[in-house]
PDB file of C-alpha atoms in Angstrom:
ATOM      1  CA  MET E   1      59.749  19.923 -75.837  1.00  0.00           C
ATOM      2  CA  ASP E   2      57.564  22.794 -75.720  1.00  0.00           C
ATOM      3  CA  LEU E   3      54.440  22.385 -73.693  1.00  0.00           C
ATOM      4  CA  THR E   4      53.670  26.204 -74.182  1.00  0.00           C
ATOM      5  CA  ASN E   5      49.712  26.429 -74.435  1.00  0.00           C
ATOM      6  CA  SER E   6      49.318  22.570 -75.324  1.00  0.00           C
ATOM      7  CA  ASN E   7      46.934  20.103 -73.459  1.00  0.00           C
ATOM      8  CA  THR E   8      49.590  18.470 -71.983  1.00  0.00           C
ATOM      9  CA  ALA E   9      50.794  21.596 -70.171  1.00  0.00           C
ATOM     10  CA  LYS E  10      47.513  22.120 -68.679  1.00  0.00           C
ATOM     11  CA  ASN E  11      47.063  18.378 -67.671  1.00  0.00           C
ATOM     12  CA  LEU E  12      50.314  18.955 -65.923  1.00  0.00           C
ATOM     13  CA  GLU E  13      48.960  21.997 -64.054  1.00  0.00           C
ATOM     14  CA  ALA E  14      45.701  19.946 -63.136  1.00  0.00           C
ATOM     15  CA  ALA E  15      47.806  16.848 -62.151  1.00  0.00           C
ATOM     16  CA  PHE E  16      49.933  19.348 -59.982  1.00  0.00           C
ATOM     17  CA  GLY E  17      47.021  20.920 -58.478  1.00  0.00           C
ATOM     18  CA  GLY E  18      45.332  17.653 -57.779  1.00  0.00           C
ATOM     19  CA  GLU E  19      48.356  15.851 -56.174  1.00  0.00           C
ATOM     20  CA  SER E  20      49.254  19.205 -54.066  1.00  0.00           C
ATOM     21  CA  MET E  21      45.720  19.044 -52.422  1.00  0.00           C
ATOM     22  CA  ALA E  22      45.420  15.435 -51.946  1.00  0.00           C
ATOM     23  CA  ASN E  23      49.271  15.646 -49.989  1.00  0.00           C
ATOM     24  CA  ARG E  24      47.205  18.555 -47.503  1.00  0.00           C
ATOM     25  CA  LYS E  25      44.208  16.789 -47.300  1.00  0.00           C
ATOM     26  CA  TYR E  26      46.039  13.424 -46.361  1.00  0.00           C
ATOM     27  CA  LEU E  27      47.785  15.639 -43.750  1.00  0.00           C
ATOM     28  CA  PHE E  28      44.733  16.457 -42.474  1.00  0.00           C
ATOM     29  CA  PHE E  29      43.347  13.445 -42.254  1.00  0.00           C
ATOM     30  CA  ALA E  30      46.667  12.519 -40.499  1.00  0.00           C
ATOM     31  CA  GLU E  31      46.144  14.894 -37.799  1.00  0.00           C
ATOM     32  CA  VAL E  32      42.513  14.211 -37.398  1.00  0.00           C
ATOM     33  CA  THR E  33      43.155   9.883 -36.852  1.00  0.00           C
ATOM     34  CA  ARG E  34      46.081  10.940 -34.687  1.00  0.00           C
ATOM     35  CA  GLN E  35      43.882  12.868 -32.317  1.00  0.00           C
ATOM     36  CA  LEU E  36      41.406   9.787 -32.460  1.00  0.00           C
ATOM     37  CA  GLY E  37      44.483   7.944 -31.028  1.00  0.00           C
ATOM     38  CA  MET E  38      44.443   5.957 -34.119  1.00  0.00           C
ATOM     39  CA  SER E  39      48.494   6.154 -34.702  1.00  0.00           C
ATOM     40  CA  GLU E  40      48.931   3.457 -37.593  1.00  0.00           C
ATOM     41  CA  LEU E  41      46.339   4.987 -39.660  1.00  0.00           C
ATOM     42  CA  SER E  42      47.371   8.142 -39.055  1.00  0.00           C
ATOM     43  CA  LYS E  43      51.159   7.166 -40.015  1.00  0.00           C
ATOM     44  CA  LEU E  44      49.532   5.687 -43.279  1.00  0.00           C
ATOM     45  CA  PHE E  45      47.732   9.162 -44.076  1.00  0.00           C
ATOM     46  CA  ARG E  46      51.577  10.891 -43.171  1.00  0.00           C
ATOM     47  CA  GLU E  47      53.321   8.723 -45.589  1.00  0.00           C
ATOM     48  CA  THR E  48      51.117   8.671 -48.472  1.00  0.00           C
ATOM     49  CA  ALA E  49      51.053  12.643 -48.204  1.00  0.00           C
ATOM     50  CA  ASN E  50      54.482  12.747 -48.570  1.00  0.00           C
ATOM     51  CA  GLN E  51      53.863   9.998 -51.761  1.00  0.00           C
ATOM     52  CA  GLU E  52      51.676  12.797 -53.152  1.00  0.00           C
ATOM     53  CA  THR E  53      54.123  15.243 -52.771  1.00  0.00           C
ATOM     54  CA  GLU E  54      56.658  13.600 -54.683  1.00  0.00           C
ATOM     55  CA  HIS E  55      54.302  13.260 -57.707  1.00  0.00           C
ATOM     56  CA  ALA E  56      53.613  16.878 -57.230  1.00  0.00           C
ATOM     57  CA  PHE E  57      57.016  17.624 -57.466  1.00  0.00           C
ATOM     58  CA  ALA E  58      57.700  15.673 -60.556  1.00  0.00           C
ATOM     59  CA  HIS E  59      54.915  17.315 -62.230  1.00  0.00           C
ATOM     60  CA  PHE E  60      56.128  20.524 -61.075  1.00  0.00           C
ATOM     61  CA  ARG E  61      59.907  20.085 -62.641  1.00  0.00           C
ATOM     62  CA  LEU E  62      58.085  19.076 -65.997  1.00  0.00           C
ATOM     63  CA  MET E  63      56.286  22.244 -65.919  1.00  0.00           C
ATOM     64  CA  HIS E  64      59.005  24.773 -64.867  1.00  0.00           C
ATOM     65  CA  PRO E  65      62.535  22.905 -66.196  1.00  0.00           C
ATOM     66  CA  GLU E  66      64.253  26.348 -65.548  1.00  0.00           C
ATOM     67  CA  LEU E  67      64.008  25.482 -61.865  1.00  0.00           C
ATOM     68  CA  VAL E  68      65.416  21.898 -61.763  1.00  0.00           C
ATOM     69  CA  VAL E  69      68.706  21.560 -60.026  1.00  0.00           C
ATOM     70  CA  ASP E  70      71.111  18.646 -60.988  1.00  0.00           C
ATOM     71  CA  ASP E  71      74.255  19.903 -59.928  1.00  0.00           C
ATOM     72  CA  VAL E  72      74.463  22.575 -57.500  1.00  0.00           C
ATOM     73  CA  ALA E  73      78.486  22.707 -57.406  1.00  0.00           C
ATOM     74  CA  SER E  74      78.651  23.471 -60.923  1.00  0.00           C
ATOM     75  CA  LEU E  75      75.851  26.465 -60.920  1.00  0.00           C
ATOM     76  CA  THR E  76      77.432  30.398 -60.681  1.00  0.00           C
ATOM     77  CA  PRO E  77      76.418  32.612 -58.446  1.00  0.00           C
ATOM     78  CA  GLU E  78      74.386  34.547 -61.086  1.00  0.00           C
ATOM     79  CA  GLN E  79      72.662  31.106 -62.142  1.00  0.00           C
ATOM     80  CA  LYS E  80      71.966  30.543 -58.544  1.00  0.00           C
ATOM     81  CA  LYS E  81      70.636  33.921 -58.102  1.00  0.00           C
ATOM     82  CA  ALA E  82      68.177  33.486 -61.641  1.00  0.00           C
ATOM     83  CA  ILE E  83      66.641  30.425 -60.340  1.00  0.00           C
ATOM     84  CA  ALA E  84      65.874  31.579 -56.976  1.00  0.00           C
ATOM     85  CA  SER E  85      64.363  34.964 -58.270  1.00  0.00           C
ATOM     86  CA  ARG E  86      62.403  32.956 -60.499  1.00  0.00           C
ATOM     87  CA  CYS E  87      61.097  31.067 -57.435  1.00  0.00           C
ATOM     88  CA  LEU E  88      60.052  34.368 -56.010  1.00  0.00           C
ATOM     89  CA  GLU E  89      58.599  35.810 -59.116  1.00  0.00           C
ATOM     90  CA  LEU E  90      56.354  32.886 -59.590  1.00  0.00           C
ATOM     91  CA  ALA E  91      55.400  32.888 -55.883  1.00  0.00           C
ATOM     92  CA  ILE E  92      54.203  36.846 -55.933  1.00  0.00           C
ATOM     93  CA  GLU E  93      52.616  35.463 -59.295  1.00  0.00           C
ATOM     94  CA  GLY E  94      50.517  32.900 -56.849  1.00  0.00           C
ATOM     95  CA  GLU E  95      49.866  35.516 -53.795  1.00  0.00           C
ATOM     96  CA  THR E  96      49.043  38.779 -56.258  1.00  0.00           C
ATOM     97  CA  TYR E  97      46.482  36.042 -57.919  1.00  0.00           C
ATOM     98  CA  GLU E  98      44.700  35.027 -54.648  1.00  0.00           C
ATOM     99  CA  TYR E  99      44.767  38.472 -53.092  1.00  0.00           C
ATOM    100  CA  MET E 100      43.790  40.210 -56.249  1.00  0.00           C
ATOM    101  CA  THR E 101      41.556  37.922 -58.157  1.00  0.00           C
ATOM    102  CA  MET E 102      40.344  34.685 -56.284  1.00  0.00           C
ATOM    103  CA  TYR E 103      39.810  35.521 -52.692  1.00  0.00           C
ATOM    104  CA  PRO E 104      37.467  38.684 -53.721  1.00  0.00           C
ATOM    105  CA  GLU E 105      35.969  36.667 -56.383  1.00  0.00           C
ATOM    106  CA  PHE E 106      35.219  34.061 -53.845  1.00  0.00           C
ATOM    107  CA  ALA E 107      33.979  36.637 -51.209  1.00  0.00           C
ATOM    108  CA  GLN E 108      31.267  38.264 -53.497  1.00  0.00           C
ATOM    109  CA  GLN E 109      30.253  35.060 -54.720  1.00  0.00           C
ATOM    110  CA  ALA E 110      29.654  33.907 -51.218  1.00  0.00           C
ATOM    111  CA  ARG E 111      27.914  37.129 -50.604  1.00  0.00           C
ATOM    112  CA  THR E 112      25.631  36.105 -53.476  1.00  0.00           C
ATOM    113  CA  ASP E 113      24.662  32.935 -51.925  1.00  0.00           C
ATOM    114  CA  ARG E 114      24.274  33.918 -48.462  1.00  0.00           C
ATOM    115  CA  ASP E 115      21.532  36.340 -49.867  1.00  0.00           C
ATOM    116  CA  GLY E 116      19.821  33.570 -51.571  1.00  0.00           C
ATOM    117  CA  ASN E 117      19.501  31.399 -48.560  1.00  0.00           C
ATOM    118  CA  ALA E 118      18.488  34.244 -46.777  1.00  0.00           C
ATOM    119  CA  VAL E 119      15.634  34.367 -48.720  1.00  0.00           C
ATOM    120  CA  VAL E 120      14.637  30.826 -48.532  1.00  0.00           C
ATOM    121  CA  GLU E 121      15.140  31.046 -44.891  1.00  0.00           C
ATOM    122  CA  PHE E 122      12.724  33.635 -44.375  1.00  0.00           C
ATOM    123  CA  GLU E 123      10.488  32.059 -46.547  1.00  0.00           C
ATOM    124  CA  ALA E 124      10.389  28.679 -45.198  1.00  0.00           C
ATOM    125  CA  GLN E 125      12.171  28.960 -42.017  1.00  0.00           C
ATOM    126  CA  GLU E 126      14.586  25.818 -42.772  1.00  0.00           C
ATOM    127  CA  VAL E 127      16.979  24.915 -40.557  1.00  0.00           C
ATOM    128  CA  GLU E 128      19.437  23.935 -42.907  1.00  0.00           C
ATOM    129  CA  SER E 129      19.268  27.299 -44.894  1.00  0.00           C
ATOM    130  CA  ARG E 130      19.832  29.043 -41.801  1.00  0.00           C
ATOM    131  CA  GLU E 131      23.091  26.776 -41.236  1.00  0.00           C
ATOM    132  CA  HIS E 132      24.075  27.154 -44.794  1.00  0.00           C
ATOM    133  CA  ALA E 133      23.394  31.154 -44.487  1.00  0.00           C
ATOM    134  CA  GLN E 134      25.740  31.214 -41.318  1.00  0.00           C
ATOM    135  CA  ILE E 135      28.679  28.848 -43.197  1.00  0.00           C
ATOM    136  CA  PHE E 136      28.640  31.640 -46.297  1.00  0.00           C
ATOM    137  CA  ARG E 137      28.341  34.690 -43.481  1.00  0.00           C
ATOM    138  CA  LYS E 138      31.799  32.801 -42.321  1.00  0.00           C
ATOM    139  CA  ALA E 139      33.147  32.534 -45.839  1.00  0.00           C
ATOM    140  CA  VAL E 140      32.755  35.941 -46.557  1.00  0.00           C
ATOM    141  CA  SER E 141      34.839  36.901 -43.375  1.00  0.00           C
ATOM    142  CA  ASN E 142      37.637  34.295 -44.027  1.00  0.00           C
ATOM    143  CA  PHE E 143      37.945  35.454 -47.731  1.00  0.00           C
ATOM    144  CA  GLY E 144      38.066  38.845 -46.511  1.00  0.00           C
ATOM    145  CA  PHE E 145      40.864  37.801 -43.944  1.00  0.00           C
ATOM    146  CA  LEU E 146      42.709  35.755 -46.536  1.00  0.00           C
ATOM    147  CA  THR E 147      42.804  38.573 -48.873  1.00  0.00           C
ATOM    148  CA  SER E 148      45.038  40.007 -46.697  1.00  0.00           C
ATOM    149  CA  ILE E 149      47.152  37.357 -45.677  1.00  0.00           C
ATOM    150  CA  GLU E 150      47.788  37.121 -49.438  1.00  0.00           C
ATOM    151  CA  ASN E 151      48.722  40.326 -50.044  1.00  0.00           C
ATOM    152  CA  TYR E 152      50.907  40.386 -47.209  1.00  0.00           C
ATOM    153  CA  HIS E 153      52.767  37.075 -48.406  1.00  0.00           C
ATOM    154  CA  ALA E 154      53.093  39.196 -51.921  1.00  0.00           C
ATOM    155  CA  LYS E 155      54.705  41.524 -50.083  1.00  0.00           C
ATOM    156  CA  LYS E 156      57.121  39.617 -48.169  1.00  0.00           C
ATOM    157  CA  TYR E 157      58.208  37.481 -51.427  1.00  0.00           C
ATOM    158  CA  THR E 158      58.619  41.045 -53.504  1.00  0.00           C
ATOM    159  CA  GLU E 159      60.983  42.193 -50.619  1.00  0.00           C
ATOM    160  CA  ALA E 160      63.201  38.870 -50.535  1.00  0.00           C
ATOM    161  CA  LEU E 161      63.018  39.038 -54.879  1.00  0.00           C
ATOM    162  CA  GLN E 162      64.340  42.680 -54.272  1.00  0.00           C
ATOM    163  CA  ALA E 163      66.990  41.345 -51.706  1.00  0.00           C
ATOM    164  CA  LEU E 164      68.595  39.549 -54.178  1.00  0.00           C
ATOM    165  CA  ASP E 165      68.924  42.448 -56.400  1.00  0.00           C
ATOM    166  CA  GLY E 166      70.784  44.519 -53.504  1.00  0.00           C
ATOM    167  CA  ILE E 167      67.505  46.667 -52.831  1.00  0.00           C
ATOM    168  CA  ALA E 168      66.832  47.291 -49.295  1.00  0.00           C
ATOM    169  CA  ALA E 169      63.258  47.074 -47.910  1.00  0.00           C
ATOM    170  CA  ALA E 170      61.580  49.904 -47.348  1.00  0.00           C
ATOM    171  CA  PRO E 171      61.794  50.928 -43.283  1.00  0.00           C
ATOM    172  CA  LYS E 172      59.009  49.313 -41.282  1.00  0.00           C
ATOM    173  CA  VAL E 173      57.170  50.740 -37.964  1.00  0.00           C
ATOM    174  CA  LYS E 174      54.565  50.161 -35.888  1.00  0.00           C
ATOM    175  CA  SER E 175      51.717  52.315 -35.137  1.00  0.00           C
ATOM    176  CA  ASP E 176      51.962  54.135 -31.973  1.00  0.00           C
ATOM    177  CA  ASN E 177      47.972  54.252 -31.421  1.00  0.00           C
ATOM    178  CA  PRO E 178      46.246  51.166 -29.727  1.00  0.00           C
ATOM    179  CA  ALA E 179      43.164  51.943 -31.935  1.00  0.00           C
ATOM    180  CA  THR E 180      45.047  51.577 -35.104  1.00  0.00           C
ATOM    181  CA  GLN E 181      47.953  49.320 -34.902  1.00  0.00           C
ATOM    182  CA  LYS E 182      47.477  45.807 -36.458  1.00  0.00           C
ATOM    183  CA  TRP E 183      48.318  42.567 -35.072  1.00  0.00           C
ATOM    184  CA  ILE E 184      49.317  39.563 -37.219  1.00  0.00           C
ATOM    185  CA  CYS E 185      49.277  35.552 -36.590  1.00  0.00           C
ATOM    186  CA  ARG E 186      52.297  34.079 -36.104  1.00  0.00           C
ATOM    187  CA  GLN E 187      50.992  30.588 -37.231  1.00  0.00           C
ATOM    188  CA  CYS E 188      49.140  31.534 -40.384  1.00  0.00           C
ATOM    189  CA  SER E 189      49.343  35.542 -40.738  1.00  0.00           C
ATOM    190  CA  MET E 190      45.900  36.625 -40.500  1.00  0.00           C
ATOM    191  CA  ILE E 191      46.167  40.396 -40.070  1.00  0.00           C
ATOM    192  CA  TYR E 192      43.781  41.487 -37.126  1.00  0.00           C
ATOM    193  CA  ASP E 193      42.981  45.175 -38.395  1.00  0.00           C
ATOM    194  CA  PRO E 194      40.940  47.061 -35.135  1.00  0.00           C
ATOM    195  CA  ALA E 195      39.233  49.378 -37.807  1.00  0.00           C
ATOM    196  CA  ILE E 196      37.358  45.648 -39.122  1.00  0.00           C
ATOM    197  CA  GLY E 197      37.314  44.041 -36.078  1.00  0.00           C
ATOM    198  CA  ASP E 198      36.153  40.011 -36.098  1.00  0.00           C
ATOM    199  CA  VAL E 199      32.266  40.786 -35.894  1.00  0.00           C
ATOM    200  CA  ASP E 200      31.649  36.676 -36.357  1.00  0.00           C
ATOM    201  CA  SER E 201      33.570  36.209 -33.493  1.00  0.00           C
ATOM    202  CA  GLY E 202      31.923  39.150 -31.083  1.00  0.00           C
ATOM    203  CA  ILE E 203      34.515  41.667 -31.837  1.00  0.00           C
ATOM    204  CA  ALA E 204      33.167  44.874 -32.879  1.00  0.00           C
ATOM    205  CA  PRO E 205      34.687  47.191 -35.649  1.00  0.00           C
ATOM    206  CA  GLY E 206      36.825  49.838 -33.788  1.00  0.00           C
ATOM    207  CA  THR E 207      37.779  47.491 -31.007  1.00  0.00           C
ATOM    208  CA  ALA E 208      41.993  47.752 -29.992  1.00  0.00           C
ATOM    209  CA  PHE E 209      43.602  44.337 -29.941  1.00  0.00           C
ATOM    210  CA  ASP E 210      44.117  44.685 -26.414  1.00  0.00           C
ATOM    211  CA  ALA E 211      40.436  44.926 -25.686  1.00  0.00           C
ATOM    212  CA  ILE E 212      39.841  41.668 -27.400  1.00  0.00           C
ATOM    213  CA  PRO E 213      39.007  38.768 -24.649  1.00  0.00           C
ATOM    214  CA  ALA E 214      41.926  36.687 -23.599  1.00  0.00           C
ATOM    215  CA  ASP E 215      40.085  33.615 -25.040  1.00  0.00           C
ATOM    216  CA  TRP E 216      39.508  35.067 -28.820  1.00  0.00           C
ATOM    217  CA  LYS E 217      41.307  32.708 -31.283  1.00  0.00           C
ATOM    218  CA  CYS E 218      42.505  33.556 -34.752  1.00  0.00           C
ATOM    219  CA  PRO E 219      39.336  33.205 -36.996  1.00  0.00           C
ATOM    220  CA  ILE E 220      41.484  31.431 -39.724  1.00  0.00           C
ATOM    221  CA  CYS E 221      44.089  28.779 -37.684  1.00  0.00           C
ATOM    222  CA  GLY E 222      42.658  28.874 -34.296  1.00  0.00           C
ATOM    223  CA  ALA E 223      45.852  29.998 -32.614  1.00  0.00           C
ATOM    224  CA  GLU E 224      45.753  31.789 -29.135  1.00  0.00           C
ATOM    225  CA  LYS E 225      45.391  35.184 -28.895  1.00  0.00           C
ATOM    226  CA  LYS E 226      49.221  35.144 -27.767  1.00  0.00           C
ATOM    227  CA  MET E 227      50.464  33.831 -30.844  1.00  0.00           C
ATOM    228  CA  PHE E 228      49.950  37.363 -32.240  1.00  0.00           C
ATOM    229  CA  VAL E 229      52.640  40.107 -32.692  1.00  0.00           C
ATOM    230  CA  PRO E 230      52.331  43.823 -33.471  1.00  0.00           C
ATOM    231  CA  TYR E 231      52.146  44.250 -37.027  1.00  0.00           C
ATOM    232  CA  GLU E 232      54.730  46.398 -38.619  1.00  0.00           C
ATOM    233  CA  GLU E 233      54.185  48.419 -41.856  1.00  0.00           C
ATOM    234  CA  ALA E 234      56.529  49.995 -44.544  1.00  0.00           C
ATOM    235  CA  VAL E 235      56.895  53.468 -43.983  1.00  0.00           C
ATOM    236  CA  ALA E 236      55.486  55.247 -46.921  1.00  0.00           C
ATOM    237  CA  ALA E 237      58.098  57.033 -49.381  1.00  0.00           C
TER     238      ALA E 237
END
């Protein structure tokens, strides 16, 4: 059945997105209730999250039948490579959309919304407007960090795709200057750039990573500073 440009294709994509979001949402609820000591409720959320994953997988198989593997033993090395390559192509497409389009647009909208709330704040001095302005400022910051994360993910997938074709990845090096050396979070891939800093956390632009207080945490996932390692960047050809 050819679903190209059909309403069913759009519905499958929407269903996949909904089930995927439900999975992550229920896993979040499972963690919250676990922290509250409600182990049975946490278990229920986690089990339901797993079921939502199966629903999402079923939708995705219909969206991408070229990735369905019924009998792996019957596949030739070339066929295995083609399937893996397709997975990486789709991953690159998604990550590139996120860092090139989605997050930059979200960041711009957040700036616009923040400005609107700032006007209301100055005119009415309402507490709610101040809270909204703070939220939007934080959103702008996070979207900026996430843009670099998705760029990093896209590059990693591109390298993996090239590796399948026997293309060696470009050599990577760390900066020998602490003032310019970037650091990456091992938990979420957030990249700390000294040139940008982390203003929302009180870290001014130009602050080297070693100069950040020991109690600083990743602004995206909350990981401790010790979870960061030096970020190696590809050597320019």
